[in-house]
GROMACS .gro file of C-alpha atoms in nm:
model
  303
    1MET     CA    1   5.742 -24.922  14.879
    2GLU     CA    2   5.834 -25.213  14.653
    3ILE     CA    3   5.634 -25.173  14.331
    4LEU     CA    4   5.624 -25.391  14.021
    5VAL     CA    5   5.485 -25.228  13.706
    6PHE     CA    6   5.355 -25.502  13.477
    7GLY     CA    7   5.338 -25.364  13.124
    8ALA     CA    8   5.618 -25.114  13.065
    9GLY     CA    9   5.477 -24.954  12.753
   10SER     CA   10   5.408 -24.582  12.736
   11LEU     CA   11   5.191 -24.533  13.047
   12GLY     CA   12   5.361 -24.807  13.248
   13SER     CA   13   5.706 -24.666  13.177
   14LEU     CA   14   5.599 -24.314  13.268
   15VAL     CA   15   5.423 -24.411  13.590
   16GLY     CA   16   5.701 -24.651  13.682
   17GLY     CA   17   5.967 -24.392  13.606
   18LEU     CA   18   5.791 -24.131  13.818
   19LEU     CA   19   5.738 -24.375  14.105
   20ALA     CA   20   6.106 -24.475  14.091
   21ARG     CA   21   6.196 -24.128  14.219
   22ALA     CA   22   6.066 -24.234  14.562
   23HIS     CA   23   6.022 -24.611  14.557
   24ASP     CA   24   6.189 -24.941  14.465
   25VAL     CA   25   6.037 -25.003  14.120
   26THR     CA   26   6.067 -25.296  13.879
   27LEU     CA   27   5.942 -25.254  13.521
   28VAL     CA   28   5.821 -25.561  13.333
   29GLY     CA   29   5.834 -25.508  12.958
   30ARG     CA   30   5.955 -25.622  12.619
   31ASP     CA   31   6.310 -25.720  12.530
   32ARG     CA   32   6.447 -25.408  12.358
   33HIS     CA   33   6.296 -25.163  12.605
   34VAL     CA   34   6.406 -25.366  12.907
   35ALA     CA   35   6.758 -25.407  12.768
   36ALA     CA   36   6.787 -25.030  12.719
   37VAL     CA   37   6.664 -24.956  13.073
   38GLN     CA   38   6.902 -25.215  13.217
   39ALA     CA   39   7.195 -25.064  13.028
   40ASP     CA   40   7.133 -24.690  13.057
   41GLY     CA   41   6.829 -24.630  13.278
   42LEU     CA   42   6.498 -24.478  13.174
   43ARG     CA   43   6.493 -24.137  13.004
   44ILE     CA   44   6.179 -23.925  13.055
   45THR     CA   45   6.131 -23.613  12.843
   46GLY     CA   46   5.848 -23.368  12.780
   47VAL     CA   47   5.657 -23.214  13.068
   48GLU     CA   48   5.971 -23.276  13.274
   49THR     CA   49   6.304 -23.416  13.162
   50PHE     CA   50   6.509 -23.646  13.385
   51ASP     CA   51   6.671 -23.988  13.405
   52THR     CA   52   6.577 -24.261  13.649
   53SER     CA   53   6.700 -24.614  13.708
   54PRO     CA   54   6.427 -24.864  13.791
   55THR     CA   55   6.501 -25.235  13.780
   56ALA     CA   56   6.376 -25.391  13.455
   57THR     CA   57   6.294 -25.745  13.350
   58THR     CA   58   6.103 -25.936  13.085
   59ASP     CA   59   5.994 -26.213  13.323
   60ALA     CA   60   5.789 -26.149  13.637
   61ARG     CA   61   5.723 -26.512  13.722
   62GLY     CA   62   5.776 -26.574  14.092
   63ALA     CA   63   5.834 -26.206  14.167
   64SER     CA   64   5.716 -26.033  14.483
   65ALA     CA   65   5.636 -25.676  14.580
   66GLU     CA   66   5.404 -25.482  14.804
   67LEU     CA   67   5.215 -25.355  14.499
   68ALA     CA   68   5.177 -25.467  14.138
   69VAL     CA   69   5.054 -25.194  13.902
   70VAL     CA   70   4.915 -25.338  13.579
   71THR     CA   71   4.924 -25.131  13.260
   72VAL     CA   72   4.903 -25.394  12.985
   73LYS     CA   73   4.638 -25.389  12.712
   74ALA     CA   74   4.303 -25.520  12.835
   75TYR     CA   75   4.322 -25.831  12.615
   76ASP     CA   76   4.650 -25.925  12.790
   77SER     CA   77   4.494 -25.918  13.138
   78PRO     CA   78   4.449 -26.298  13.159
   79THR     CA   79   4.816 -26.353  13.071
   80ALA     CA   80   4.926 -26.090  13.324
   81ALA     CA   81   4.702 -26.240  13.591
   82ARG     CA   82   4.843 -26.589  13.541
   83VAL     CA   83   5.199 -26.457  13.573
   84LEU     CA   84   5.119 -26.248  13.881
   85ALA     CA   85   4.955 -26.552  14.038
   86THR     CA   86   5.300 -26.716  14.055
   87GLY     CA   87   5.430 -26.434  14.275
   88ASP     CA   88   5.351 -26.271  14.608
   89TYR     CA   89   5.184 -25.928  14.633
   90ASP     CA   90   4.991 -25.739  14.896
   91ALA     CA   91   4.782 -25.567  14.629
   92VAL     CA   92   4.730 -25.557  14.253
   93CYS     CA   93   4.608 -25.233  14.094
   94SER     CA   94   4.482 -25.201  13.737
   95LEU     CA   95   4.546 -24.871  13.558
   96GLN     CA   96   4.420 -25.008  13.226
   97ASN     CA   97   4.169 -24.901  12.966
   98GLY     CA   98   3.830 -25.066  12.944
   99MET     CA   99   3.624 -25.266  13.190
  100GLY     CA  100   3.648 -25.615  13.330
  101ASN     CA  101   4.020 -25.619  13.409
  102GLU     CA  102   3.977 -25.617  13.787
  103ASP     CA  103   3.754 -25.924  13.780
  104VAL     CA  104   4.026 -26.113  13.591
  105PHE     CA  105   4.287 -26.034  13.857
  106ALA     CA  106   4.044 -26.115  14.137
  107GLU     CA  107   3.996 -26.460  13.981
  108TYR     CA  108   4.365 -26.547  13.960
  109VAL     CA  109   4.561 -26.351  14.221
  110ASP     CA  110   4.554 -26.409  14.597
  111ALA     CA  111   4.585 -26.040  14.688
  112ALA     CA  112   4.373 -25.732  14.737
  113VAL     CA  113   4.261 -25.589  14.403
  114LEU     CA  114   4.226 -25.217  14.332
  115ALA     CA  115   4.079 -25.042  14.031
  116GLY     CA  116   4.227 -24.721  13.900
  117THR     CA  117   4.211 -24.458  13.630
  118ALA     CA  118   4.505 -24.259  13.496
  119THR     CA  119   4.493 -23.954  13.269
  120TYR     CA  120   4.867 -23.897  13.235
  121GLY     CA  121   4.977 -23.859  12.874
  122ALA     CA  122   5.270 -24.069  12.756
  123ARG     CA  123   5.431 -24.195  12.436
  124LEU     CA  124   5.705 -24.455  12.410
  125ALA     CA  125   5.957 -24.268  12.198
  126GLY     CA  126   6.202 -24.558  12.173
  127PRO     CA  127   6.377 -24.824  12.381
  128GLY     CA  128   6.456 -24.674  12.720
  129HIS     CA  129   6.284 -24.344  12.639
  130VAL     CA  130   5.929 -24.233  12.725
  131GLU     CA  131   5.786 -23.895  12.634
  132TRP     CA  132   5.565 -23.738  12.903
  133THR     CA  133   5.303 -23.558  12.694
  134GLY     CA  134   5.064 -23.432  12.959
  135ARG     CA  135   5.007 -23.405  13.331
  136GLY     CA  136   4.712 -23.594  13.467
  137THR     CA  137   4.557 -23.758  13.769
  138ILE     CA  138   4.538 -24.108  13.913
  139THR     CA  139   4.232 -24.227  14.103
  140LEU     CA  140   4.237 -24.552  14.300
  141GLY     CA  141   3.963 -24.744  14.474
  142PRO     CA  142   3.900 -25.085  14.631
  143TRP     CA  143   3.765 -25.369  14.419
  144ARG     CA  144   3.829 -25.672  14.640
  145PRO     CA  145   3.756 -25.636  14.922
  146PRO     CA  146   3.507 -25.363  14.830
  147ASP     CA  147   3.555 -25.189  15.164
  148GLY     CA  148   3.934 -25.167  15.136
  149VAL     CA  149   3.948 -24.787  15.126
  150ALA     CA  150   4.233 -24.770  15.380
  151LEU     CA  151   4.458 -24.969  15.147
  152ALA     CA  152   4.365 -24.745  14.854
  153ASP     CA  153   4.448 -24.442  15.070
  154ARG     CA  154   4.790 -24.586  15.155
  155ILE     CA  155   4.875 -24.658  14.794
  156ALA     CA  156   4.755 -24.317  14.677
  157ALA     CA  157   4.981 -24.163  14.943
  158ALA     CA  158   5.273 -24.365  14.807
  159PHE     CA  159   5.201 -24.227  14.460
  160ARG     CA  160   5.188 -23.874  14.597
  161ALA     CA  161   5.525 -23.929  14.766
  162ALA     CA  162   5.666 -23.952  14.412
  163ASP     CA  163   5.484 -23.630  14.312
  164LEU     CA  164   5.207 -23.801  14.117
  165ASP     CA  165   4.862 -23.646  14.151
  166ALA     CA  166   4.676 -23.937  14.309
  167GLU     CA  167   4.367 -23.980  14.524
  168ALA     CA  168   4.164 -24.266  14.666
  169THR     CA  169   3.788 -24.299  14.632
  170ALA     CA  170   3.522 -24.538  14.756
  171ASP     CA  171   3.322 -24.473  14.437
  172VAL     CA  172   3.566 -24.625  14.191
  173ARG     CA  173   3.300 -24.803  13.981
  174ARG     CA  174   3.152 -24.468  13.882
  175ARG     CA  175   3.498 -24.337  13.791
  176LEU     CA  176   3.556 -24.642  13.572
  177TRP     CA  177   3.226 -24.594  13.391
  178GLU     CA  178   3.302 -24.226  13.333
  179LYS     CA  179   3.642 -24.317  13.189
  180LEU     CA  180   3.472 -24.585  12.977
  181ALA     CA  181   3.237 -24.321  12.836
  182VAL     CA  182   3.537 -24.107  12.741
  183ASN     CA  183   3.720 -24.397  12.579
  184ALA     CA  184   3.409 -24.523  12.401
  185ALA     CA  185   3.358 -24.176  12.255
  186ILE     CA  186   3.713 -24.082  12.159
  187ASN     CA  187   3.909 -24.397  12.079
  188PRO     CA  188   3.711 -24.561  11.797
  189VAL     CA  189   3.605 -24.232  11.637
  190THR     CA  190   3.961 -24.100  11.616
  191ALA     CA  191   4.089 -24.440  11.502
  192LEU     CA  192   3.833 -24.472  11.222
  193ALA     CA  193   3.866 -24.109  11.108
  194ARG     CA  194   4.247 -24.108  11.156
  195VAL     CA  195   4.240 -23.776  11.342
  196GLU     CA  196   4.383 -23.629  11.662
  197ASN     CA  197   4.155 -23.587  11.964
  198GLY     CA  198   4.095 -23.219  11.891
  199ALA     CA  199   3.902 -23.305  11.573
  200LEU     CA  200   3.615 -23.416  11.801
  201ALA     CA  201   3.561 -23.066  11.939
  202ALA     CA  202   3.298 -22.975  11.679
  203GLY     CA  203   3.117 -23.104  11.372
  204PRO     CA  204   2.990 -23.452  11.284
  205LEU     CA  205   3.269 -23.633  11.470
  206SER     CA  206   3.175 -23.442  11.785
  207GLU     CA  207   2.813 -23.551  11.756
  208LEU     CA  208   2.917 -23.913  11.703
  209ALA     CA  209   3.140 -23.905  12.011
  210ARG     CA  210   2.873 -23.738  12.224
  211THR     CA  211   2.618 -24.002  12.124
  212ALA     CA  212   2.857 -24.285  12.216
  213ALA     CA  213   2.914 -24.123  12.556
  214THR     CA  214   2.541 -24.073  12.612
  215GLU     CA  215   2.469 -24.439  12.537
  216THR     CA  216   2.747 -24.547  12.775
  217ALA     CA  217   2.600 -24.338  13.056
  218GLU     CA  218   2.258 -24.494  12.995
  219VAL     CA  219   2.407 -24.843  13.028
  220ALA     CA  220   2.598 -24.739  13.342
  221ARG     CA  221   2.272 -24.631  13.508
  222ALA     CA  222   2.102 -24.953  13.403
  223ASP     CA  223   2.398 -25.135  13.559
  224GLY     CA  224   2.347 -24.957  13.891
  225VAL     CA  225   2.597 -24.671  13.857
  226GLU     CA  226   2.472 -24.311  13.871
  227LEU     CA  227   2.635 -24.141  13.572
  228ALA     CA  228   2.430 -23.868  13.406
  229ALA     CA  229   2.449 -23.834  13.028
  230GLU     CA  230   2.553 -23.469  13.057
  231GLU     CA  231   2.834 -23.563  13.297
  232ALA     CA  232   2.964 -23.820  13.047
  233ARG     CA  233   2.948 -23.570  12.760
  234GLU     CA  234   3.124 -23.303  12.967
  235ALA     CA  235   3.400 -23.551  13.054
  236VAL     CA  236   3.451 -23.620  12.683
  237GLU     CA  237   3.461 -23.250  12.601
  238THR     CA  238   3.717 -23.187  12.875
  239VAL     CA  239   3.949 -23.462  12.754
  240VAL     CA  240   3.914 -23.352  12.391
  241ARG     CA  241   4.002 -22.997  12.489
  242GLU     CA  242   4.292 -23.085  12.716
  243THR     CA  243   4.443 -23.346  12.480
  244ALA     CA  244   4.358 -23.180  12.147
  245ARG     CA  245   4.696 -23.257  11.989
  246ASN     CA  246   4.716 -23.614  12.121
  247ARG     CA  247   4.654 -23.931  11.923
  248SER     CA  248   4.435 -24.181  12.104
  249SER     CA  249   4.577 -24.520  12.194
  250MET     CA  250   4.336 -24.686  11.951
  251LEU     CA  251   4.447 -24.459  11.668
  252GLU     CA  252   4.806 -24.559  11.746
  253ASP     CA  253   4.705 -24.926  11.740
  254VAL     CA  254   4.528 -24.894  11.406
  255THR     CA  255   4.812 -24.691  11.254
  256ARG     CA  256   5.064 -24.956  11.360
  257GLU     CA  257   4.830 -25.242  11.264
  258ARG     CA  258   4.804 -25.380  11.617
  259ARG     CA  259   4.508 -25.537  11.791
  260THR     CA  260   4.292 -25.277  11.968
  261GLU     CA  261   4.110 -25.278  12.302
  262ILE     CA  262   3.768 -25.247  12.137
  263ASP     CA  263   3.629 -25.553  12.319
  264ALA     CA  264   3.693 -25.396  12.661
  265ILE     CA  265   3.561 -25.052  12.559
  266ASN     CA  266   3.269 -25.028  12.313
  267GLY     CA  267   3.236 -25.406  12.313
  268TYR     CA  268   3.186 -25.398  12.688
  269VAL     CA  269   2.917 -25.130  12.652
  270VAL     CA  270   2.737 -25.350  12.398
  271ASP     CA  271   2.761 -25.658  12.621
  272ARG     CA  272   2.623 -25.477  12.925
  273ALA     CA  273   2.351 -25.320  12.711
  274VAL     CA  274   2.236 -25.667  12.608
  275ALA     CA  275   2.237 -25.779  12.972
  276THR     CA  276   2.042 -25.475  13.092
  277GLY     CA  277   1.801 -25.437  12.800
  278GLU     CA  278   1.945 -25.108  12.670
  279SER     CA  279   1.989 -25.005  12.305
  280VAL     CA  280   2.333 -24.876  12.200
  281PRO     CA  281   2.337 -24.857  11.817
  282THR     CA  282   2.630 -24.614  11.800
  283ASN     CA  283   2.854 -24.819  12.027
  284ARG     CA  284   2.752 -25.134  11.841
  285ALA     CA  285   2.839 -24.977  11.505
  286LEU     CA  286   3.175 -24.845  11.627
  287ALA     CA  287   3.264 -25.184  11.775
  288SER     CA  288   3.167 -25.362  11.454
  289LEU     CA  289   3.372 -25.125  11.238
  290ILE     CA  290   3.687 -25.164  11.447
  291ARG     CA  291   3.642 -25.541  11.470
  292GLY     CA  292   3.591 -25.550  11.094
  293TRP     CA  293   3.919 -25.364  11.047
  294GLU     CA  294   4.093 -25.609  11.284
  295ASP     CA  295   3.957 -25.907  11.090
  296GLY     CA  296   4.074 -25.758  10.762
  297ALA     CA  297   4.419 -25.696  10.909
  298GLY     CA  298   4.441 -26.051  11.045
  299LEU     CA  299   4.432 -25.936  11.408
  300GLY     CA  300   4.213 -26.017  11.706
  301GLY     CA  301   4.141 -26.359  11.846
  302GLU     CA  302   4.035 -26.505  12.176
  303ASP     CA  303   4.258 -26.527  12.483
   0.00000   0.00000   0.00000
């Protein structure tokens, strides 16, 4: 399968590198990383260590592929969508954090749109080098058309052909809300406290994370998705336990003074709470604190 991975950061490089073992993959990324991959290939270390040689470019305008996998930050979705709209794809699949990305691609791109979640752990160690920090799973489901399960099945099978743990589901909205609960609980708390995920296993940070997850589940149910509060809390506890030594993506962003994805995570929970009449004081406070840090650091801004 011809696959374009738009957003060759940590996750995009790992997924693209793994897919390149069985498919014709093109990574779209930043100058230094792309130049290194073009010159010497992509080095993957950690869970497994190997070299692979996907095509790499900084410009995807006018490109074509059977599948475009998008792994950019949520606030870059409009830019990615406008670029992808200049090309030709059978399907576009988001493996991003947060909510709302799929609707952006559905607006711009004349292709089937799939939603996905990925729990693989990755860290960009340097140009041309990604560290695989943890095995995970990928779940894919149809977004537009909503009954496109057969396409999701075919793409999941293509992922499995490259030894990724992937499955298709017709209930992808629930999976997205469950992932949102995990991100809403872990990302801002670890970023504000400057701690690894394992620090949320017990104590006051654990209670704060559990409350954020509970609120998110309440909003999901008000939005028509059956996600029990206990299921959301258990999902958080599982991720905290299995990634105890990991630093969340938002902690990495704050540490490196980069814009975060708060608007698509806790900010999305707040927005849907307003629309559905729910109260989410913990998510609102976490969103305000991160946005306040972004303002103070001169980051943020509208797309």
